[in-house]
Short mmCIF file of C-alpha atoms and ligand atoms in Angstrom, two decimals:
data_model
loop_
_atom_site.label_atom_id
_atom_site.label_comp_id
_atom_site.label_asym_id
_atom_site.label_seq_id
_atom_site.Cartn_x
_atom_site.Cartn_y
_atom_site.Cartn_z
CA UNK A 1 45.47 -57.11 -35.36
CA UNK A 2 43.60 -57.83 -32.27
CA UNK A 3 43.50 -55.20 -29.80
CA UNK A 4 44.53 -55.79 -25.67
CA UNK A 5 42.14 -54.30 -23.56
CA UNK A 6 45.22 -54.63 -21.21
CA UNK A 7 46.95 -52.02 -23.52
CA UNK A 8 43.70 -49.55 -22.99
CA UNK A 9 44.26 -48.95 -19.97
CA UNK A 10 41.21 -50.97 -18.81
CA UNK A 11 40.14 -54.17 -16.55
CA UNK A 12 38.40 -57.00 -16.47
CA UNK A 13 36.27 -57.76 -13.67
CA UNK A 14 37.78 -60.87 -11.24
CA UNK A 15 39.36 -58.74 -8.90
CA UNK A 16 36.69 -55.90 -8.77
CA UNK A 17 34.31 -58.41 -7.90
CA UNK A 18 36.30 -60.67 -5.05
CA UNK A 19 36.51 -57.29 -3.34
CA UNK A 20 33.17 -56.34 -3.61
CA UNK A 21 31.79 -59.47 -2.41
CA UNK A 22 34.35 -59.63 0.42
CA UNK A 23 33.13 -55.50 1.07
CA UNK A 24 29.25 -56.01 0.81
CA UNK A 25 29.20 -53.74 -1.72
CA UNK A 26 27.82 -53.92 -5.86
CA UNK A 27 29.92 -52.41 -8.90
CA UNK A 28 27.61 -50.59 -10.93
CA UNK A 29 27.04 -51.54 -14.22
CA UNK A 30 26.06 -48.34 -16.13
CA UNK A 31 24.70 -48.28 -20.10
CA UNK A 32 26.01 -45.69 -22.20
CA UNK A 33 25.42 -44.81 -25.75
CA UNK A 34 26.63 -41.76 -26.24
CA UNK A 35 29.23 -38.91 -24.88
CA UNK A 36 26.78 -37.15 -22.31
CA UNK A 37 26.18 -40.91 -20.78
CA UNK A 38 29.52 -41.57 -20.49
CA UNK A 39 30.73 -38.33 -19.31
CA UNK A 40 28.19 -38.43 -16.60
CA UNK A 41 29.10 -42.07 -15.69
CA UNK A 42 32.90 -41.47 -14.96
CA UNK A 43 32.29 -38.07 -13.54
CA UNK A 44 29.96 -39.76 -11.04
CA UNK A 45 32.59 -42.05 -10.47
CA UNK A 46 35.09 -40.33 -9.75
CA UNK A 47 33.73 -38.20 -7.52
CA UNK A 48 31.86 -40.75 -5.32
CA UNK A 49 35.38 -42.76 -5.74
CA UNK A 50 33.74 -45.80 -6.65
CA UNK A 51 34.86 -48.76 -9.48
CA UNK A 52 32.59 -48.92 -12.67
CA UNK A 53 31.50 -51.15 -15.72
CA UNK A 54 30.56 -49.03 -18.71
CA UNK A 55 27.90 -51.41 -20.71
CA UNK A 56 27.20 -51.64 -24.08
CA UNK A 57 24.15 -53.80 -24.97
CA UNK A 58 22.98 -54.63 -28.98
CA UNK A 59 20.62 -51.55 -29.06
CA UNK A 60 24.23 -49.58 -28.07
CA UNK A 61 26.02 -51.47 -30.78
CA UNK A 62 23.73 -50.57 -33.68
CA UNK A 63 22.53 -46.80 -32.25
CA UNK A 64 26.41 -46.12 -31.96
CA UNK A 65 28.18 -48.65 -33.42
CA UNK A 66 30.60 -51.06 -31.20
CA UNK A 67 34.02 -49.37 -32.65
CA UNK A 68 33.08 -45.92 -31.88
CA UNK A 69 31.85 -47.05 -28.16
CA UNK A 70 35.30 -49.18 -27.56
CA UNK A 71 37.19 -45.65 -28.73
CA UNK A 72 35.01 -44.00 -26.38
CA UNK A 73 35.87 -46.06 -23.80
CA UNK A 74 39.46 -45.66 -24.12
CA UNK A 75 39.02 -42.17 -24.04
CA UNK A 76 37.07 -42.33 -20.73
CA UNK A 77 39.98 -44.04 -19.09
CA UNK A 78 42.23 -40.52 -20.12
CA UNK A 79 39.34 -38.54 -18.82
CA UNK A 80 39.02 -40.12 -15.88
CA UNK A 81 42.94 -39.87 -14.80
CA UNK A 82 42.21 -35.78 -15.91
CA UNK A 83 39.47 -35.34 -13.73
CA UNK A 84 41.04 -37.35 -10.81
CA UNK A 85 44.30 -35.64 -10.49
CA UNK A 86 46.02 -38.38 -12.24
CA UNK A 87 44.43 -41.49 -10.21
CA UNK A 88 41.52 -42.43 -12.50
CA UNK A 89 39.44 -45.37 -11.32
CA UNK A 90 38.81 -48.58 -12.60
CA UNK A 91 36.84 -48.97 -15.50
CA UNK A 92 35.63 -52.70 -17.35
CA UNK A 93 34.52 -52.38 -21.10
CA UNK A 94 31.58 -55.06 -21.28
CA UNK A 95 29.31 -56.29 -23.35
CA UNK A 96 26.13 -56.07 -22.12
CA UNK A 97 23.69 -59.37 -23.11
CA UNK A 98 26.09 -60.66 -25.83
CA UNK A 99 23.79 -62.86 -28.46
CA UNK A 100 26.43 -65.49 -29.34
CA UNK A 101 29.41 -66.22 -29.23
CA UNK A 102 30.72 -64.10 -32.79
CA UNK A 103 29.55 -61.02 -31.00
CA UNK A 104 31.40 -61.77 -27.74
CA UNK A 105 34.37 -63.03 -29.80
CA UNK A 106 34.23 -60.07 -31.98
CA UNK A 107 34.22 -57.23 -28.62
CA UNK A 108 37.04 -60.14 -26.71
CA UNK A 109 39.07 -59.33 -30.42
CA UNK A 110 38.62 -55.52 -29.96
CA UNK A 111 39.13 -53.78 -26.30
CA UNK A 112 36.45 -55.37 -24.10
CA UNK A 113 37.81 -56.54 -20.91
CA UNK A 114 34.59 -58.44 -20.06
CA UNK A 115 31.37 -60.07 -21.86
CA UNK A 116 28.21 -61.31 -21.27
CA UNK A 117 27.16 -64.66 -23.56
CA UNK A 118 23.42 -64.68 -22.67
CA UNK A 119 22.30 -68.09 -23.43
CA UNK A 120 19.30 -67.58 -20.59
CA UNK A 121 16.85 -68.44 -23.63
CA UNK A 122 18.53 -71.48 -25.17
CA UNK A 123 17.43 -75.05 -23.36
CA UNK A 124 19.67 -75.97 -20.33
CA UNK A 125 22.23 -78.16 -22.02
CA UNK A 126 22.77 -75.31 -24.79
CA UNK A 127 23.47 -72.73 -22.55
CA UNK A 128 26.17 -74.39 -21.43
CA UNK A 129 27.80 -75.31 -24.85
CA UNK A 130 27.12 -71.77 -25.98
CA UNK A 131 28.71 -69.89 -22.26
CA UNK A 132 31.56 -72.85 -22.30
CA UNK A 133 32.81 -72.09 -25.89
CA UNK A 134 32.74 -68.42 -24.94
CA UNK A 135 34.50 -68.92 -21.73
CA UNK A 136 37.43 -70.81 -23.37
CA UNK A 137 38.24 -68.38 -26.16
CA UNK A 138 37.68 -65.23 -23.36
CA UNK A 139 39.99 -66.60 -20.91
CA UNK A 140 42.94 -66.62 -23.61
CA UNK A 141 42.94 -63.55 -23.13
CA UNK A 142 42.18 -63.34 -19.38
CA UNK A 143 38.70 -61.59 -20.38
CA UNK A 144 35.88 -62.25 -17.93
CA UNK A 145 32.22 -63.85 -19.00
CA UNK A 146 29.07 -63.75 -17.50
CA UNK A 147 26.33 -66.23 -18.08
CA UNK A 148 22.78 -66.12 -16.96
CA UNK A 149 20.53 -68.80 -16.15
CA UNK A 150 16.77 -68.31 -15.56
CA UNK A 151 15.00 -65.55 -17.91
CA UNK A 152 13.68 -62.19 -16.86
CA UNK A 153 10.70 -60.90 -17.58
CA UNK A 154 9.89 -57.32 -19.64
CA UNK A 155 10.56 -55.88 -22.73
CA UNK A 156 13.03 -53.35 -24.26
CA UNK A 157 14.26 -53.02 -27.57
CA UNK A 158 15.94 -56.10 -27.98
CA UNK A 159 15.71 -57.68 -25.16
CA UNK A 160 12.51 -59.59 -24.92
CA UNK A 161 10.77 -62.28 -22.65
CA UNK A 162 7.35 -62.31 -21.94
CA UNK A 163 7.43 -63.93 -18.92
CA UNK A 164 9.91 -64.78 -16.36
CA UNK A 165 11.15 -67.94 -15.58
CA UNK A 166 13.55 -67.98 -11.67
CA UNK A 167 16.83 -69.38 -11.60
CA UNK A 168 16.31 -72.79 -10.38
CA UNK A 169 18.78 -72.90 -7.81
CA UNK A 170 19.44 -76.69 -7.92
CA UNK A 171 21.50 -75.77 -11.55
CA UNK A 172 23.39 -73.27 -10.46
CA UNK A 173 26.52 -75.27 -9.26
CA UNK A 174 26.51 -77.57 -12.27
CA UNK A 175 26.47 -74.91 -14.72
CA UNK A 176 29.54 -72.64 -12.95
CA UNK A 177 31.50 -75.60 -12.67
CA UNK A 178 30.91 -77.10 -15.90
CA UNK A 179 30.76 -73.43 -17.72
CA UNK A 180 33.64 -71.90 -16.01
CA UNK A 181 32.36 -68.99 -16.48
CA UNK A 182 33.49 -65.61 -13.73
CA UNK A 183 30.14 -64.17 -12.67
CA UNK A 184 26.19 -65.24 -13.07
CA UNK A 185 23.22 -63.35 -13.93
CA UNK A 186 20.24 -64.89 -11.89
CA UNK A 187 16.32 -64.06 -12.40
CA UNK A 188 14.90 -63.39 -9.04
CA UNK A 189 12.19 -61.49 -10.23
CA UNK A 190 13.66 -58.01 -11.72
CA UNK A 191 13.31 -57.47 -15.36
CA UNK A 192 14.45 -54.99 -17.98
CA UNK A 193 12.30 -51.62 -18.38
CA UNK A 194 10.24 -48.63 -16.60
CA UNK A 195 7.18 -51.11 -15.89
CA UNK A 196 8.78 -53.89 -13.92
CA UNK A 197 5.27 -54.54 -11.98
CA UNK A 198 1.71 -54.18 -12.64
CA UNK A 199 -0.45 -52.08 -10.55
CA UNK A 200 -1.78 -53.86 -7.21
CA UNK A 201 1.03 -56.21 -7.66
CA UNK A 202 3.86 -56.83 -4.59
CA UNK A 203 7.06 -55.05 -6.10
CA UNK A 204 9.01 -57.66 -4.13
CA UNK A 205 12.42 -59.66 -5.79
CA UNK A 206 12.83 -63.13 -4.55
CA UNK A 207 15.44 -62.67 -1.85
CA UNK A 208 15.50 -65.69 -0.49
CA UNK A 209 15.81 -67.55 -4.05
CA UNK A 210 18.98 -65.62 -3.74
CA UNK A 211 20.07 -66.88 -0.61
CA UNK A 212 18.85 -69.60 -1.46
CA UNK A 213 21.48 -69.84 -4.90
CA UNK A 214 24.39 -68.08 -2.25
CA UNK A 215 23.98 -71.58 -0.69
CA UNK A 216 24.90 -73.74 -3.55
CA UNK A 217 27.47 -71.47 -4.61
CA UNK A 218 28.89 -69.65 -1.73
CA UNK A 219 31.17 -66.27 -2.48
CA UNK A 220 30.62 -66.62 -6.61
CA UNK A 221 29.95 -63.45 -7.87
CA UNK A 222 26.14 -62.74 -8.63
CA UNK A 223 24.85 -60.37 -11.28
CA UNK A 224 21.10 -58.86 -11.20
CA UNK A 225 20.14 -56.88 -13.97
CA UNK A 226 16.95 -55.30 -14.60
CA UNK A 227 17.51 -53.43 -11.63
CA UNK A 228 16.09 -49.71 -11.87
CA UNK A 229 14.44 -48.50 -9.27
CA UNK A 230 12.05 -46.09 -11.73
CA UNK A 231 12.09 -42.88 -9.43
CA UNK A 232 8.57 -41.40 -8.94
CA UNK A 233 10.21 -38.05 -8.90
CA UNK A 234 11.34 -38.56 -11.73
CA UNK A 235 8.54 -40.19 -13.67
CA UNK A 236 6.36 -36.92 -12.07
CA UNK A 237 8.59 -34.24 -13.54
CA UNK A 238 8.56 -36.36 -17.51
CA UNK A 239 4.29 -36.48 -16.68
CA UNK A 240 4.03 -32.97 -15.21
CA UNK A 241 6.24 -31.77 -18.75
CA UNK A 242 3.60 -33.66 -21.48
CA UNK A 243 5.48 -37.09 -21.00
CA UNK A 244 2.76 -39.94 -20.80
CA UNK A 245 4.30 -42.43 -18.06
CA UNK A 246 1.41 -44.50 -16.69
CA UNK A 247 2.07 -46.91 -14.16
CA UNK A 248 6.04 -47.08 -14.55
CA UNK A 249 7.52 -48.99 -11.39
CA UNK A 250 10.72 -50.47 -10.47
CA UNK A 251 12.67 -52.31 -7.68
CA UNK A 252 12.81 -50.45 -4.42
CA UNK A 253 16.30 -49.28 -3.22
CA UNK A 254 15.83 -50.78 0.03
CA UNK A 255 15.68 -54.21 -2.02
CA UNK A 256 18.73 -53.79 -4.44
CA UNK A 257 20.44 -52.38 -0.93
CA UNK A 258 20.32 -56.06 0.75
CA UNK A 259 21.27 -57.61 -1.80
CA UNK A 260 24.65 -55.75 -2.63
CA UNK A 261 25.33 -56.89 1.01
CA UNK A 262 25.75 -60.42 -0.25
CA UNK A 263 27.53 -62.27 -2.93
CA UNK A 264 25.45 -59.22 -5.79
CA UNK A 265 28.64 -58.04 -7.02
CA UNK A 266 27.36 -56.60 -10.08
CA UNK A 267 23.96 -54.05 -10.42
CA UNK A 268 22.84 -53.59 -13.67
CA UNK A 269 20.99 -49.82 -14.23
CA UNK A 270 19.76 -48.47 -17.53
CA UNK A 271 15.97 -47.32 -17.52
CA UNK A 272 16.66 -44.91 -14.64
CA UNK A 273 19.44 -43.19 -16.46
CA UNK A 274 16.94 -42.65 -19.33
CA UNK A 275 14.03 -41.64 -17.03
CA UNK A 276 17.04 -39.05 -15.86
CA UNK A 277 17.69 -37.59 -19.03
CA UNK A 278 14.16 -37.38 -20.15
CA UNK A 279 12.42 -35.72 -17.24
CA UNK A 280 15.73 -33.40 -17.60
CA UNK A 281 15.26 -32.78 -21.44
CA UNK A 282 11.42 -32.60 -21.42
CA UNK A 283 11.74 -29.68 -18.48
CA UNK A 284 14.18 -27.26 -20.88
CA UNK A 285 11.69 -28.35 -24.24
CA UNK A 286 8.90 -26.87 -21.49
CA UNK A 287 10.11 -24.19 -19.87
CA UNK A 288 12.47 -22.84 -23.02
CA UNK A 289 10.53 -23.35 -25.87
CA UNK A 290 12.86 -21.35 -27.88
CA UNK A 291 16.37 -23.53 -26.79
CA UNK A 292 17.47 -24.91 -29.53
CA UNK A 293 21.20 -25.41 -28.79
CA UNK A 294 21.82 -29.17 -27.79
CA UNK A 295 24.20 -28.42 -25.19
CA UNK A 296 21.12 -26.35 -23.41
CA UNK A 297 19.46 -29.48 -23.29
CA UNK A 298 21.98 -32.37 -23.30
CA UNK A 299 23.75 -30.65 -20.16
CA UNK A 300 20.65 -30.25 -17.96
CA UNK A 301 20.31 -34.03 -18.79
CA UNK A 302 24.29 -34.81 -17.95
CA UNK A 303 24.30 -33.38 -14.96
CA UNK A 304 20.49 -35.00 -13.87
CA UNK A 305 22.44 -38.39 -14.96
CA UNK A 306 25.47 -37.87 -13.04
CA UNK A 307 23.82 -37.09 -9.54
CA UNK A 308 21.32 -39.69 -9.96
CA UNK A 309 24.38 -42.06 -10.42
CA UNK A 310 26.33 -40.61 -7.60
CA UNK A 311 23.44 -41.33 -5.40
CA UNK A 312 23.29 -45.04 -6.40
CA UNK A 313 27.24 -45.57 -6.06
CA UNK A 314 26.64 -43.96 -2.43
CA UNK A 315 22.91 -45.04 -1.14
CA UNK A 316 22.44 -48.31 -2.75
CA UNK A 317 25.50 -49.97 -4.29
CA UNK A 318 27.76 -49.14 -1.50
CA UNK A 319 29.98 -48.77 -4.10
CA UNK A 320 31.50 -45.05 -3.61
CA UNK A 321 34.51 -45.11 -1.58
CA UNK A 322 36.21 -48.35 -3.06
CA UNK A 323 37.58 -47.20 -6.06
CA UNK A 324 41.41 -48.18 -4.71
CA UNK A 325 40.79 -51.13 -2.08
CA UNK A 326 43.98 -53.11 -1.47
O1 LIG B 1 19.41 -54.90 -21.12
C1 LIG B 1 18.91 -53.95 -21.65
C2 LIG B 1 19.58 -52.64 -21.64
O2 LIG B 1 18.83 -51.69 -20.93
C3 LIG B 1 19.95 -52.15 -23.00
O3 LIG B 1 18.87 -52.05 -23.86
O4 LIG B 1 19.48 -52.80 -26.20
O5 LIG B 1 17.79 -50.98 -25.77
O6 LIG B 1 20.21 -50.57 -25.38
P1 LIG B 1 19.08 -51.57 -25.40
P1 LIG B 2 16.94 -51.73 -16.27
O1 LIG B 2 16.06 -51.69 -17.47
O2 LIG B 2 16.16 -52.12 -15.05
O3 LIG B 2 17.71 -50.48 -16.05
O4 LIG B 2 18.02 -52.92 -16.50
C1 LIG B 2 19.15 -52.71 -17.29
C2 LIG B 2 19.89 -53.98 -17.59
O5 LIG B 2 19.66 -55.02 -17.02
C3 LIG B 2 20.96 -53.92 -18.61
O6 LIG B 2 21.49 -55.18 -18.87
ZN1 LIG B 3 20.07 -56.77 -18.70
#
């Protein structure tokens, strides 16, 4: 029998997003695949009082298998109403660059309270049969889709483009309307990954592209993924503790900042979580050669992961604070 994510305790993300477009604010849009990542998520959270979307992408899927991460999910909605005095916050189950429509189908059947088809790679006119088809079977069960349009650059497990192509923002109207789909992911010129620019190269996102797609479409909820803003601190400490780094760069704050203040409802942040955990990990391996408890490790790397988090939800989301906006 199908499972409700209604019935999980769980949402999906229409409402989140009309506030946070009408706020000026982004919902972050965290990956986990594990317990530490997901403890560190809500705890973040929670404390900064801020919405989230817990992602789970196909490396998630097969590293930790889709069940297992829907349970987990569940379970984070109990934790979060234990560590908030009862409150909790609101937290969407998505799926994070769904491959077709079986896979969205099969997370819509099972808990997820929102999905991502990503047809960015399929020709125009397939996109939209593919994100349509999607859409219809999603909103049965009032579950919210993303589509994307445009393809970003970069390369990380299995998510690949070798070069980007912008969202032309002449399509954008036709392909909400005739999609129907809740949110878009747009290419402006972030991509997945720790080296999001070559050396020498101005680490700028197209900005006014986005404006530019605000026009055609004005309020719709946007989505930017690839959006890691690869901390030199943090790439210093992995570098300075044997980790080989070289030339790993990212989107600057001040960038991903602006453009929660407009119709970005949605920031998507994965590589700077893992440059967290590593740089936290590779310090204990270094300085305590002979830890070999994983909770020595693991928790250094939690706790890294949750005040790197809480410092996005406050200094560059704008999210912390709107957790229960009327
Ligand atoms: O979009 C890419 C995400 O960072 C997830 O990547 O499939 O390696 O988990 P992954
Ligand atoms: P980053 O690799 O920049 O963290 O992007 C993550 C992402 O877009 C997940 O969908
Ligand atoms: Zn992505």
């Amino acid at each position: 029998m199908a499972t409700s994510y209604k019935d999980l305790g769980l949402v999906n993300t229409r409402e989140l997003f009309a506030k946070a477009v009408k706020g000026g604010y982004a919902i972050p849009a965290y990956n986990f695949n594990n317990m530490e990542q997901l403890q560190a998520i809500i705890q973040a959270c929670v404390e900064t009082e801020s919405p989230v979307i817990l992602q789970v992408s196909k490396g998630a899927r097969e590293y930790a298998n889709q069940t297992l991460l829907r349970y987990m999910a569940q379970g984070a909605v109990e934790y979060a109403k234990e560590i908030s005095g009862g409150k909790g916050i609101p937290i969407v189950l998505h799926l994070d660059h769904g491959p077709d429509f079986e896979t969205c189908k099969s997370c819509i059947d099972n808990g997820f309270s929102s999905v991502m088809i990503d047809g960015s790679h399929l020709p125009y006119e397939e996109n939209i049969a593919e994100t349509k088809k999607v859409v219809e079977y999603a909103h049965k069960f009032d579950v919210t889709v993303e589509g994307e349009l445009g393809v970003l650059a970069g390369v990380e497990d299995d998510v690949k483009a070798e070069s980007h192509t912008y969202t032309q923002p002449n399509e954008v109207e036709d392909f909400v309307k005739r999609t129907g789909v809740d949110s878009l992911a747009i290419a402006i010129g972030t991509s997945h990954g720790a080296y999001k620019f070559k050396p020498g190269e101005n680490p700028k996102i197209r900005l006014d592209i986005l404006a530019e797609i605000e026009k055609r479409i004005p309020g719709f909820p946007i989505v930017l993924h690839g959006s890691s803003s690869v901390p030199q601190d943090l790439v210093k400490i992995i570098n300075e503790h044997g980790g080989k780094l070289k030339d790993a760069i990212g989107i600057g704050e001040d960038q991903l900042r602006a453009a929660a203040k407009s119709a970005v409802c949605k920031i998507n942040i994965d590589s700077d979580g893992r440059l967290a955990m590593t740089a936290a990990i590779r310090k204990v391996f270094d300085e305590k050669p002979a830890e070999f408890d994983p909770r020595k490790y693991l928790g250094p790397a939690r706790t890294a992961l949750k005040e790197l988090y809480k410092r996005k939800n406050i200094e560059v989301l704008g999210s912390a604070g709107h957790a229960y906006d009327k």
